[in-house]
Structure formats: structure tokens, C-alpha cells
Amino acid sequence: MLNLVSAPLQNYFLPNDIGISALDCTEAFRLLSPREKLYAHYLSRSAWYGGLAVLLQTSPESASIFVLLQRLFRKQPAAQLESMATAAGLSPEEYQAFLVYAAGLYANMGNYKSFGDTKFIPNLPQEKLKALVWQSQAFQDSPSEMEALWDSCSTLLFSLEDQQKQLGLGDKGVTTYFSGNCCLEDAELAQKFLDSKNLSAYNTRLFKNKSEGKASYEVRLASAVNAFSFLKSPVSVITRCGRYDFEDCVFTVSRGDYAYLMKKVSENLEKAKDHAANENQKRMLEEYAQSFTFGSIEAHKEGSRFWIKDKGPIVESYIGFIESYRDPFGSRGEFEGFVAVVNKAMSERFAKLVSSAEVLLPELPWPKDFEKDRFLLPDFTSLDVLTFAGSGIPAGINIPNYDDIRQSEGFKNVSLGNVLAVAYATQKDKLTFLDEEDKDMYIKWKGPSFEVQVGLHELLGHGSGKLFVQDEKGTFNFEQDNVRNPETGEQITTWYKGNETWDSKFSTISCSYEECRAECVGLYLCLNKHVLSIFGHEDEDAEEVVYINWLNMVRAGLLGLEFFTPESKSWRQAHMQARFVILRVLLEAGEGLVTLKESIGKDGRPDALITLDRSKVHTVGKAAIERFLCKLQVIKSTADVEGGRALYEGYSAVSDTGSHNFLHLRETVLLRKEARKMFVQANTRVKGESVELVEYEGSAAGLIRSFTERFADDAEEVEAHLLELNKRDASCWC
């Protein structure tokens, strides 16, 4: 059965041989002082509790599936449950498929891939999984509860109806950021309302109904307190809860989303505060706790200001509703929290890059008026991740995402060293679409080149560029009469007004567009010899790093086709859309810089070959990226939404016409794709007056065990509250 499924159906299974690696942080944790270990422990607990909110942010069924799995594996670890699987009629391959599915649910914090937003289902018949559940010890102990739990999620667990195959708004997919009756027009109206009240969408969800014949919307803030709480907000905490009439509609701003989880987050932040290393950390945690207690983004922004001031901490962390990639409208943040320990040797390289930033910024291809008035030197550290709670783990981060803070107060960059070490290790026989000579160089130089790209992408990509703003008082942050558009030579005619932000203006394209701009900065500045020398690359080695960095980008652009959905003509992953756009730009540059040809592989199946002429990277390639990058920045600076959409959506188009049949190439990419790796993370446990690190093997069983032990002390309470939170809104998704 497992080998006979159709190719399209195969795309919704996680393969049994998927890569699963343990994130090693043993040495980093060992070197911490007892106080630092306690600080890291309580921050980790806070992150893990908050990370459960992602289940509720992903799909209507994710939380119920999570609880079902937790109850199965808490009663019987994977090895013990196997005998039940055999009794239920599962083959060894089918039981492994179930373990891989469970591991995938935990790793993605839901049943949609965090990278690509595609649904995945168990690679075994539904009746066999049901038989396993019925055979389990959990079912024997609580048959009625387990049957009810199965009934609540089993249909959606296996369903592949068109709308349920991917995340999206309205008829384009599934989302729980909006009630099921919302469409793009509702999202746009809600954004206008939020802007009018100077409210951020980051920690909100939107629910639509009817009231007195009018369209009525609930903007619900994530907070521990709700309408029934007797706890009053401090004067400094602004949430603007209440009822408002707006454009012939009614908007109600309420609190209490994920209330139980936000309470657990805040409680553990308060415990961490007792072990903070300095006043900045204490103030940071106080403000974060206020934010999660009362639903205030302003408090979170204040906490982020103290976080920026906390330079060079041994234990680094960040927590909140951060990245908006998975909101179909691009404004609402998914919860994430990380705790990591500084890797001093690697951090020294990034510190050198930071110190060179003010020299490198003028090298970027836009006039100085389009650059920030003052570059605020950020922290840039390499970290070994102890905890990363959320739907996935990135290679690098540039935060906070608040435009006003980034523009005038600064930011931090982090590169996640132990993630890079295992995520991008590549086997030659699994390298697709490259010729044999390139494969050998790719394996040797992929790690070093990606380290350079991540550093440039995060620091000088996301950290560069100015937004032209006219504030609520009418004051401009640029010389309106003198600044000229370098593309047209004319005066600037558009800019951000009042409470408008990059995300609110560019909404659905904002995430991918910004990732594309940052990737282009990385490509452009990696050609700089000084940059390469900072990372220890000179002469021929430096040229190999440049070549593989550019080759990796164009190959990634081809691989990105996996994340395009032809039926809705939409992209499901911001970074991969960005890389496809860059591939289009470099193909368009011509002169043989990049060639892309379809072929037949040695196995007789469709294949493709992408090549890069290294002799033209510094000339044809550089000129193409220079022109495109300048356009991207000018459009972003001037809030030219119309121009930005035309440019970016044009390059993002995937069709079967033109010089390359990208729709056909997409089928080849899907045929030869490799599943994204999953990570097993350690737990921390207080034992007496010390904290011990509990590690797990890099396997599906190890990943599962890490989650069942993660909430061992209050598992039943956590699961009950998750089901209650899920049930509260169940009728909203129909």
C-alpha cells in the first residue's frame, strides 16, 4: 500500500526516512552558572507553554490531535505501543509512518508544515490508526474520553479536500487567524480599523458575525485576563478594549485569547526574573509579563526596548507573537519563544561584521537619503539553541519586527549555530539539479557560504533601509522637497502616514518582499572582499564561497516551486517565493549567467539542470541584483504599494509560457523533493537546587518522548485547557 499511492497524494505524507536530528547544546548548557541555568529553565518553560498557542493558530483540529497523541504516548512510549500496533494489524512500515506523523505534528506544532503551509496526513489507512487507538492503554483506561477525542479530530486528521490542503484565507485554504466566514475584504477592513485605533494586529485574531443587522467583528487580544477577570490593567497598559462603530460596522476589541497559556507564560517569566543577570533583563521580563497578562503590544514593545539594551547576555531569549508569515494577510504574529546560549567563537566573526556595518551600508545600491539617518550598532551573536518553541526553527533572526523601534532604537541579530550545523548538512546522492562537479564544491562550501549569507541577510538586509514617514503631527522624517526617486528623478509623492507600517501597507506581499530584499543584500555584499575576509575567506577560497552562495540561491529558487499552488496561484512560503523571484531576475539578466534546462535523469524520470557561469557573477550578476535591489528599496521606502505589487507579483508569476515552463518544472521539483529535517530538543528539569539537561535521541521516538516529558508535571491540566480553548471557537471555522 505504502508504495502504490499516487504522486499527488505522496506530497501530503512525511516520508519514513525523513531526517530527524537532535540539537546539541550539552557543552553550552554545562558552562552556564547555576543562576544562569535557572534563568534559562524558566524562560524555556514560558516558551514551551506559549508555543502550544500555535496549535490553536494553525488549524481547527491541531490541538485535538496533539492531545490525542499526548495521551497515547504518555501511557505507552513508542517502543511499548508498537506491540499494540502489531495487534491492531499495522505493519512495521505503517507503525513507523504513524511515529513520523506524530513527530511531524510536534515539530510543526500542528498538522500543516511550518515551511510551506501544506497539510500532512498519516501514511496509513484511517481504520488502522483507529484500531491502534482502540488497542492502546490510554483507550483501555478512558474509553469514552478517547473515543470522543478521536471523533473530534479523525475526519479532519485525514481529510484532503481542496480547501484543506493548505493554509489560506477564505476559499484559498484553512486559517484560524480569521473565522471561517472572513475573506480578504474583511481582513482589509479590520486593518483599517486597527490603524485608526493605533492597535497592532500582532497578538490578535478576527471573528465575524452579525449584530443588529450590521457586520460585527471581534478583535480578540491574546491575554491571560479576559472580560470576566477582576484584575485591572495598569495605567501604562493600553489595549483599547470596548465597542466601536466603524464604517457602518461594529468592532469589539476583547481580551482572553489563549488565556490559560498566556497565564502560564507570564508566571514563568516572573520566576525567570528572580534569576535575571541585570536590571535590563528584569525590566524586560516585567514588560513581557504585562503584555501576555493584559494583551498589550505596547508593553511588549517596551520589553523589546530593554531587550535591545541587554547587550551580550550569556543566555539570550525572545518571546511573543513575532513572525507574520502564516497569517494569510501578513499582519498577525505566530507565537514563538527561544532560549539560547552564546557561542563565543562564532560570535566574534559577527561582531567584526557589525563593526564594519557603517562602512558597508554605503555600498548598498540606493542613495543615502534612502538609508537610516543613523545605524544603531546591534548585538549580533551566534547562539546554540536550548529551546525554540513554535512551528519551526530558523537559521537566523533579526528582531524586533516593530518598524518604529528598528528605525530609531535598534535591533538584534542572532545566528543559530547548532541549527545551522545539522540543518544544512547535505549528502551528495540527495543533491538535485546540479552537475557532478558543482555537487562536490557545494557540499564543501555550502556551510561556510550560508554562514556569510545569514550574517549579511540578517544584519545588513533586514537592518538596512529607511521608511519615509509623516507622523500624526504632520512632521516628515525626510526632506520632502529635496529627496528624489532615483528610478524616475522626480520628487517623492508617497510615504507612510500616521500609524501605517510596512506590514499594514504591503500586507499579503510584505513578508516575502522583505525576505527577497534581505537575500539580495546578502548576494550583493558577499561580493565584497572585506566581508569575506571577516569570515576568514581569502583568495580562491573566497571566490568558492561567492560561487556557492550564488549557486545555492538560484538552486533554491528552482526548489521554491514546491511551495507554489497552481490552483490558487499563490505562494505558501515567503523565503522560497523570494528565492524564486531572484532566480527570475538572474535568468532575465541573460548573457549566459544562469542556465536552466529540463532533462531526463539516469533513472528515466524527468529532471533538470541549473548552472551558473562563475565568470559573470561579478559583472552581469552584480549589475542585475544592483538594479533590482535599488527598486525594491525605493518602493519600500516610499510606501509605493501599487508599484511594489506590480513588480513583485510579476516576478512571482509561475506559468507554462515564456522561456521556461515553470509549471512543468514544478512537477519535476515535486518528483525529486527532499523532506525538510525535524529537530529534537532537550528539556530542562529542576532537581533540588540545580537544573539538569535531559536529552533525547535523534529519531521520531525521541522527538515524541521529548514532548510527552515536556509537560509531565501538569499534563492533564494542560490538555484539558487546550481542549477547552479549542472547543470555545469550534463553531467559528465552519
mmCIF file of C-alpha atoms in Angstrom, residues 83-376:
data_model
loop_
_atom_site.group_PDB
_atom_site.id
_atom_site.type_symbol
_atom_site.label_atom_id
_atom_site.label_comp_id
_atom_site.label_asym_id
_atom_site.label_seq_id
_atom_site.Cartn_x
_atom_site.Cartn_y
_atom_site.Cartn_z
ATOM 1 C CA SER A 83 3.063 -4.278 20.287
ATOM 2 C CA MET A 84 -0.387 -2.686 20.332
ATOM 3 C CA ALA A 85 0.158 -1.609 16.733
ATOM 4 C CA THR A 86 1.012 -5.154 15.722
ATOM 5 C CA ALA A 87 -2.122 -6.427 17.440
ATOM 6 C CA ALA A 88 -4.129 -3.785 15.587
ATOM 7 C CA GLY A 89 -2.833 -5.078 12.247
ATOM 8 C CA LEU A 90 -0.257 -2.401 11.425
ATOM 9 C CA SER A 91 2.854 -3.441 9.525
ATOM 10 C CA PRO A 92 6.237 -2.185 10.797
ATOM 11 C CA GLU A 93 6.271 0.359 7.951
ATOM 12 C CA GLU A 94 2.812 1.613 8.886
ATOM 13 C CA TYR A 95 3.736 1.971 12.544
ATOM 14 C CA GLN A 96 6.869 3.913 11.575
ATOM 15 C CA ALA A 97 4.669 6.117 9.366
ATOM 16 C CA PHE A 98 2.495 6.830 12.397
ATOM 17 C CA LEU A 99 5.530 7.721 14.535
ATOM 18 C CA VAL A 100 6.819 10.035 11.804
ATOM 19 C CA TYR A 101 3.399 11.701 11.579
ATOM 20 C CA ALA A 102 3.315 12.225 15.347
ATOM 21 C CA ALA A 103 6.849 13.634 15.301
ATOM 22 C CA GLY A 104 5.817 15.941 12.465
ATOM 23 C CA LEU A 105 2.795 17.184 14.395
ATOM 24 C CA TYR A 106 5.029 18.052 17.357
ATOM 25 C CA ALA A 107 7.818 19.579 15.269
ATOM 26 C CA ASN A 108 5.406 21.792 13.312
ATOM 27 C CA MET A 109 3.040 22.437 16.234
ATOM 28 C CA GLY A 110 0.146 21.445 14.033
ATOM 29 C CA ASN A 111 -0.760 19.320 11.025
ATOM 30 C CA TYR A 112 0.441 21.856 8.444
ATOM 31 C CA LYS A 113 4.112 22.181 7.550
ATOM 32 C CA SER A 114 5.681 25.269 9.079
ATOM 33 C CA PHE A 115 7.771 25.666 5.933
ATOM 34 C CA GLY A 116 5.277 25.637 3.071
ATOM 35 C CA ASP A 117 1.950 25.608 4.930
ATOM 36 C CA THR A 118 0.892 22.307 3.319
ATOM 37 C CA LYS A 119 -1.179 19.786 5.218
ATOM 38 C CA PHE A 120 0.326 16.390 6.037
ATOM 39 C CA ILE A 121 -1.619 13.274 6.977
ATOM 40 C CA PRO A 122 -0.645 9.839 8.337
ATOM 41 C CA ASN A 123 0.644 7.425 5.694
ATOM 42 C CA LEU A 124 -1.586 4.556 6.784
ATOM 43 C CA PRO A 125 -5.301 3.735 6.469
ATOM 44 C CA GLN A 126 -7.623 5.597 8.820
ATOM 45 C CA GLU A 127 -9.200 2.377 10.079
ATOM 46 C CA LYS A 128 -5.788 1.015 11.105
ATOM 47 C CA LEU A 129 -4.941 4.118 13.096
ATOM 48 C CA LYS A 130 -8.340 3.886 14.768
ATOM 49 C CA ALA A 131 -7.646 0.243 15.603
ATOM 50 C CA LEU A 132 -4.318 1.262 17.194
ATOM 51 C CA VAL A 133 -6.035 3.914 19.310
ATOM 52 C CA TRP A 134 -8.618 1.364 20.461
ATOM 53 C CA GLN A 135 -5.866 -1.131 21.365
ATOM 54 C CA SER A 136 -3.878 1.423 23.354
ATOM 55 C CA GLN A 137 -3.591 1.596 27.128
ATOM 56 C CA ALA A 138 -4.942 5.142 27.018
ATOM 57 C CA PHE A 139 -8.168 3.817 25.464
ATOM 58 C CA GLN A 140 -8.395 0.933 27.920
ATOM 59 C CA ASP A 141 -8.129 3.383 30.823
ATOM 60 C CA SER A 142 -10.546 6.018 29.451
ATOM 61 C CA PRO A 143 -12.544 4.591 26.537
ATOM 62 C CA SER A 144 -15.288 7.224 26.373
ATOM 63 C CA GLU A 145 -12.841 10.127 26.540
ATOM 64 C CA MET A 146 -10.531 8.659 23.908
ATOM 65 C CA GLU A 147 -13.424 7.830 21.589
ATOM 66 C CA ALA A 148 -14.753 11.389 21.915
ATOM 67 C CA LEU A 149 -11.279 12.750 21.228
ATOM 68 C CA TRP A 150 -10.924 10.535 18.147
ATOM 69 C CA ASP A 151 -14.355 11.566 16.882
ATOM 70 C CA SER A 152 -13.486 15.254 17.293
ATOM 71 C CA CYS A 153 -10.454 15.163 15.001
ATOM 72 C CA SER A 154 -10.234 11.947 12.972
ATOM 73 C CA THR A 155 -12.096 13.219 9.911
ATOM 74 C CA LEU A 156 -10.005 16.368 9.544
ATOM 75 C CA LEU A 157 -6.876 14.443 10.516
ATOM 76 C CA PHE A 158 -7.111 12.515 7.203
ATOM 77 C CA SER A 159 -9.134 14.922 5.046
ATOM 78 C CA LEU A 160 -7.576 16.265 1.848
ATOM 79 C CA GLU A 161 -10.423 18.327 0.474
ATOM 80 C CA ASP A 162 -9.058 21.061 -1.766
ATOM 81 C CA GLN A 163 -9.542 23.887 0.729
ATOM 82 C CA GLN A 164 -7.908 21.853 3.491
ATOM 83 C CA LYS A 165 -4.694 21.075 1.610
ATOM 84 C CA GLN A 166 -3.013 24.336 2.570
ATOM 85 C CA LEU A 167 -3.304 27.354 4.847
ATOM 86 C CA GLY A 168 -5.067 30.359 3.386
ATOM 87 C CA LEU A 169 -7.916 32.834 3.755
ATOM 88 C CA GLY A 170 -11.473 32.233 2.573
ATOM 89 C CA ASP A 171 -11.755 29.591 -0.127
ATOM 90 C CA LYS A 172 -7.964 29.507 -0.634
ATOM 91 C CA GLY A 173 -7.250 27.419 2.436
ATOM 92 C CA VAL A 174 -7.533 26.967 6.183
ATOM 93 C CA THR A 175 -6.748 29.579 8.807
ATOM 94 C CA THR A 176 -7.643 30.135 12.436
ATOM 95 C CA TYR A 177 -6.394 33.731 12.475
ATOM 96 C CA PHE A 178 -9.816 34.571 10.983
ATOM 97 C CA SER A 179 -13.213 32.964 11.460
ATOM 98 C CA GLY A 180 -14.327 30.829 8.533
ATOM 99 C CA ASN A 181 -16.708 33.478 7.168
ATOM 100 C CA CYS A 182 -13.943 36.081 6.686
ATOM 101 C CA CYS A 183 -12.461 36.983 3.319
ATOM 102 C CA LEU A 184 -9.745 39.364 2.120
ATOM 103 C CA GLU A 185 -12.126 42.346 2.249
ATOM 104 C CA ASP A 186 -12.819 41.646 5.932
ATOM 105 C CA ALA A 187 -9.085 41.494 6.642
ATOM 106 C CA GLU A 188 -8.543 44.816 4.863
ATOM 107 C CA LEU A 189 -11.392 46.490 6.751
ATOM 108 C CA ALA A 190 -10.102 45.159 10.075
ATOM 109 C CA GLN A 191 -6.645 46.533 9.292
ATOM 110 C CA LYS A 192 -8.118 49.969 8.609
ATOM 111 C CA PHE A 193 -9.930 49.801 11.940
ATOM 112 C CA LEU A 194 -6.799 48.732 13.816
ATOM 113 C CA ASP A 195 -4.798 51.525 12.189
ATOM 114 C CA SER A 196 -7.457 54.059 13.198
ATOM 115 C CA LYS A 197 -7.110 52.970 16.839
ATOM 116 C CA ASN A 198 -3.319 52.638 16.724
ATOM 117 C CA LEU A 199 -3.665 48.951 17.575
ATOM 118 C CA SER A 200 -1.245 46.303 16.338
ATOM 119 C CA ALA A 201 -2.603 43.116 14.773
ATOM 120 C CA TYR A 202 0.325 41.018 16.015
ATOM 121 C CA ASN A 203 -1.435 39.413 19.003
ATOM 122 C CA THR A 204 -4.972 39.357 17.583
ATOM 123 C CA ARG A 205 -7.419 37.108 15.779
ATOM 124 C CA LEU A 206 -10.549 38.272 13.943
ATOM 125 C CA PHE A 207 -14.042 36.773 14.347
ATOM 126 C CA LYS A 208 -17.005 37.932 12.235
ATOM 127 C CA ASN A 209 -20.735 37.716 12.959
ATOM 128 C CA LYS A 210 -23.930 39.798 12.671
ATOM 129 C CA SER A 211 -25.205 42.312 15.218
ATOM 130 C CA GLU A 212 -28.373 44.360 14.794
ATOM 131 C CA GLY A 213 -28.248 43.799 11.045
ATOM 132 C CA LYS A 214 -24.681 45.056 10.783
ATOM 133 C CA ALA A 215 -21.491 43.165 10.179
ATOM 134 C CA SER A 216 -19.874 42.732 13.578
ATOM 135 C CA TYR A 217 -16.255 41.875 14.246
ATOM 136 C CA GLU A 218 -14.467 40.741 17.383
ATOM 137 C CA VAL A 219 -10.786 41.635 17.543
ATOM 138 C CA ARG A 220 -9.548 39.287 20.243
ATOM 139 C CA LEU A 221 -6.255 40.000 22.003
ATOM 140 C CA ALA A 222 -4.082 37.228 23.396
ATOM 141 C CA SER A 223 -4.030 37.705 27.175
ATOM 142 C CA ALA A 224 -4.296 35.914 30.486
ATOM 143 C CA VAL A 225 -7.099 38.208 31.619
ATOM 144 C CA ASN A 226 -10.494 38.267 29.948
ATOM 145 C CA ALA A 227 -13.820 40.040 30.216
ATOM 146 C CA PHE A 228 -14.604 38.178 33.433
ATOM 147 C CA SER A 229 -11.328 38.953 35.195
ATOM 148 C CA PHE A 230 -11.225 41.201 38.244
ATOM 149 C CA LEU A 231 -7.603 42.088 37.513
ATOM 150 C CA LYS A 232 -7.412 45.654 36.243
ATOM 151 C CA SER A 233 -4.863 46.837 33.710
ATOM 152 C CA PRO A 234 -2.158 49.172 34.960
ATOM 153 C CA VAL A 235 -2.488 52.730 33.683
ATOM 154 C CA SER A 236 0.552 52.143 31.451
ATOM 155 C CA VAL A 237 -1.069 49.177 29.660
ATOM 156 C CA ILE A 238 -3.163 50.237 26.684
ATOM 157 C CA THR A 239 -5.398 47.693 24.934
ATOM 158 C CA ARG A 240 -8.387 49.860 23.876
ATOM 159 C CA CYS A 241 -10.925 47.174 24.734
ATOM 160 C CA GLY A 242 -14.503 48.175 24.005
ATOM 161 C CA ARG A 243 -17.164 48.530 21.316
ATOM 162 C CA TYR A 244 -16.696 50.821 18.313
ATOM 163 C CA ASP A 245 -18.752 51.828 15.292
ATOM 164 C CA PHE A 246 -16.567 51.901 12.165
ATOM 165 C CA GLU A 247 -17.625 52.267 8.517
ATOM 166 C CA ASP A 248 -21.168 51.020 9.160
ATOM 167 C CA CYS A 249 -19.846 48.012 11.059
ATOM 168 C CA VAL A 250 -19.354 47.208 14.721
ATOM 169 C CA PHE A 251 -15.924 46.293 16.085
ATOM 170 C CA THR A 252 -15.413 44.915 19.583
ATOM 171 C CA VAL A 253 -11.900 44.702 20.990
ATOM 172 C CA SER A 254 -11.799 41.988 23.643
ATOM 173 C CA ARG A 255 -9.217 40.048 25.628
ATOM 174 C CA GLY A 256 -8.669 36.469 26.738
ATOM 175 C CA ASP A 257 -7.424 34.571 23.686
ATOM 176 C CA TYR A 258 -5.280 31.602 24.779
ATOM 177 C CA ALA A 259 -5.908 32.837 28.362
ATOM 178 C CA TYR A 260 -4.667 29.740 30.218
ATOM 179 C CA LEU A 261 -1.498 29.548 28.123
ATOM 180 C CA MET A 262 -0.758 33.251 28.476
ATOM 181 C CA LYS A 263 -1.124 32.883 32.252
ATOM 182 C CA LYS A 264 1.459 30.095 32.269
ATOM 183 C CA VAL A 265 3.777 32.191 30.108
ATOM 184 C CA SER A 266 3.568 35.140 32.489
ATOM 185 C CA GLU A 267 4.001 33.020 35.617
ATOM 186 C CA ASN A 268 7.230 31.518 34.330
ATOM 187 C CA LEU A 269 8.554 34.874 33.167
ATOM 188 C CA GLU A 270 8.081 36.110 36.739
ATOM 189 C CA LYS A 271 10.040 33.103 38.010
ATOM 190 C CA ALA A 272 12.809 33.761 35.490
ATOM 191 C CA LYS A 273 13.004 37.355 36.686
ATOM 192 C CA ASP A 274 14.275 36.139 40.064
ATOM 193 C CA HIS A 275 17.384 34.818 38.309
ATOM 194 C CA ALA A 276 17.962 37.673 35.841
ATOM 195 C CA ALA A 277 21.537 38.885 35.430
ATOM 196 C CA ASN A 278 20.817 42.622 35.367
ATOM 197 C CA GLU A 279 18.196 45.349 35.564
ATOM 198 C CA ASN A 280 17.537 45.353 31.813
ATOM 199 C CA GLN A 281 16.578 41.692 31.932
ATOM 200 C CA LYS A 282 14.297 42.272 34.927
ATOM 201 C CA ARG A 283 12.525 45.196 33.278
ATOM 202 C CA MET A 284 12.271 43.273 30.017
ATOM 203 C CA LEU A 285 10.563 40.326 31.725
ATOM 204 C CA GLU A 286 8.245 42.608 33.699
ATOM 205 C CA GLU A 287 7.027 44.239 30.497
ATOM 206 C CA TYR A 288 6.647 40.909 28.692
ATOM 207 C CA ALA A 289 4.596 39.562 31.588
ATOM 208 C CA GLN A 290 2.382 42.675 31.413
ATOM 209 C CA SER A 291 1.965 42.120 27.678
ATOM 210 C CA PHE A 292 0.860 38.500 27.988
ATOM 211 C CA THR A 293 -1.299 39.218 31.023
ATOM 212 C CA PHE A 294 -3.226 42.156 29.563
ATOM 213 C CA GLY A 295 -2.802 41.734 25.800
ATOM 214 C CA SER A 296 -0.724 44.866 25.306
ATOM 215 C CA ILE A 297 1.630 45.090 22.332
ATOM 216 C CA GLU A 298 2.837 48.437 23.715
ATOM 217 C CA ALA A 299 4.092 46.597 26.796
ATOM 218 C CA HIS A 300 5.795 44.050 24.576
ATOM 219 C CA LYS A 301 7.449 46.857 22.625
ATOM 220 C CA GLU A 302 8.671 48.349 25.882
ATOM 221 C CA GLY A 303 10.066 44.950 26.868
ATOM 222 C CA SER A 304 11.776 44.760 23.483
ATOM 223 C CA ARG A 305 13.468 48.099 24.163
ATOM 224 C CA PHE A 306 15.012 46.696 27.341
ATOM 225 C CA TRP A 307 15.915 43.542 25.396
ATOM 226 C CA ILE A 308 17.869 45.617 22.857
ATOM 227 C CA LYS A 309 19.702 47.342 25.716
ATOM 228 C CA ASP A 310 20.685 43.991 27.216
ATOM 229 C CA LYS A 311 23.936 43.724 25.263
ATOM 230 C CA GLY A 312 25.845 40.453 25.050
ATOM 231 C CA PRO A 313 23.938 38.317 27.562
ATOM 232 C CA ILE A 314 25.191 34.794 28.200
ATOM 233 C CA VAL A 315 21.619 33.481 27.952
ATOM 234 C CA GLU A 316 19.726 35.121 25.089
ATOM 235 C CA SER A 317 15.980 34.885 24.590
ATOM 236 C CA TYR A 318 12.976 36.438 22.903
ATOM 237 C CA ILE A 319 9.302 35.607 23.187
ATOM 238 C CA GLY A 320 5.985 36.776 21.803
ATOM 239 C CA PHE A 321 3.764 36.943 18.738
ATOM 240 C CA ILE A 322 6.606 37.575 16.330
ATOM 241 C CA GLU A 323 6.532 36.448 12.700
ATOM 242 C CA SER A 324 3.536 37.076 10.446
ATOM 243 C CA TYR A 325 4.408 34.596 7.682
ATOM 244 C CA ARG A 326 1.438 32.302 8.336
ATOM 245 C CA ASP A 327 -1.259 34.955 8.611
ATOM 246 C CA PRO A 328 -2.748 34.969 5.091
ATOM 247 C CA PHE A 329 -2.990 38.763 5.375
ATOM 248 C CA GLY A 330 0.534 39.138 6.709
ATOM 249 C CA SER A 331 -0.177 41.135 9.894
ATOM 250 C CA ARG A 332 -0.803 38.687 12.759
ATOM 251 C CA GLY A 333 2.111 37.104 14.557
ATOM 252 C CA GLU A 334 2.611 33.450 15.355
ATOM 253 C CA PHE A 335 3.774 32.758 18.890
ATOM 254 C CA GLU A 336 7.400 31.791 19.310
ATOM 255 C CA GLY A 337 9.912 31.780 22.103
ATOM 256 C CA PHE A 338 13.546 30.845 22.122
ATOM 257 C CA VAL A 339 16.263 30.430 24.731
ATOM 258 C CA ALA A 340 19.863 30.028 23.639
ATOM 259 C CA VAL A 341 23.434 30.230 24.862
ATOM 260 C CA VAL A 342 26.094 32.358 23.213
ATOM 261 C CA ASN A 343 28.712 30.606 21.069
ATOM 262 C CA LYS A 344 31.637 32.929 21.734
ATOM 263 C CA ALA A 345 33.962 31.808 18.925
ATOM 264 C CA MET A 346 31.369 32.217 16.180
ATOM 265 C CA SER A 347 30.050 35.439 17.708
ATOM 266 C CA GLU A 348 33.454 37.082 17.278
ATOM 267 C CA ARG A 349 33.055 36.921 13.491
ATOM 268 C CA PHE A 350 29.624 38.506 13.625
ATOM 269 C CA ALA A 351 30.943 41.218 15.956
ATOM 270 C CA LYS A 352 33.511 42.107 13.288
ATOM 271 C CA LEU A 353 30.732 42.300 10.717
ATOM 272 C CA VAL A 354 28.770 44.633 12.990
ATOM 273 C CA SER A 355 31.789 46.895 13.423
ATOM 274 C CA SER A 356 32.113 47.092 9.627
ATOM 275 C CA ALA A 357 28.418 47.801 9.071
ATOM 276 C CA GLU A 358 28.748 51.564 8.782
ATOM 277 C CA VAL A 359 31.404 51.095 6.108
ATOM 278 C CA LEU A 360 29.361 48.506 4.216
ATOM 279 C CA LEU A 361 25.978 50.279 4.270
ATOM 280 C CA PRO A 362 27.079 52.983 1.780
ATOM 281 C CA GLU A 363 27.988 50.154 -0.603
ATOM 282 C CA LEU A 364 24.312 49.283 -0.995
ATOM 283 C CA PRO A 365 22.842 50.500 -4.308
ATOM 284 C CA TRP A 366 20.490 53.246 -3.169
ATOM 285 C CA PRO A 367 21.035 56.952 -2.407
ATOM 286 C CA LYS A 368 21.953 57.869 1.178
ATOM 287 C CA ASP A 369 18.558 59.551 1.653
ATOM 288 C CA PHE A 370 17.054 56.066 1.484
ATOM 289 C CA GLU A 371 19.238 54.781 4.318
ATOM 290 C CA LYS A 372 18.538 55.232 8.036
ATOM 291 C CA ASP A 373 19.780 58.538 9.445
ATOM 292 C CA ARG A 374 21.844 56.632 11.973
ATOM 293 C CA PHE A 375 22.787 52.951 12.045
ATOM 294 C CA LEU A 376 22.367 51.747 15.606
#
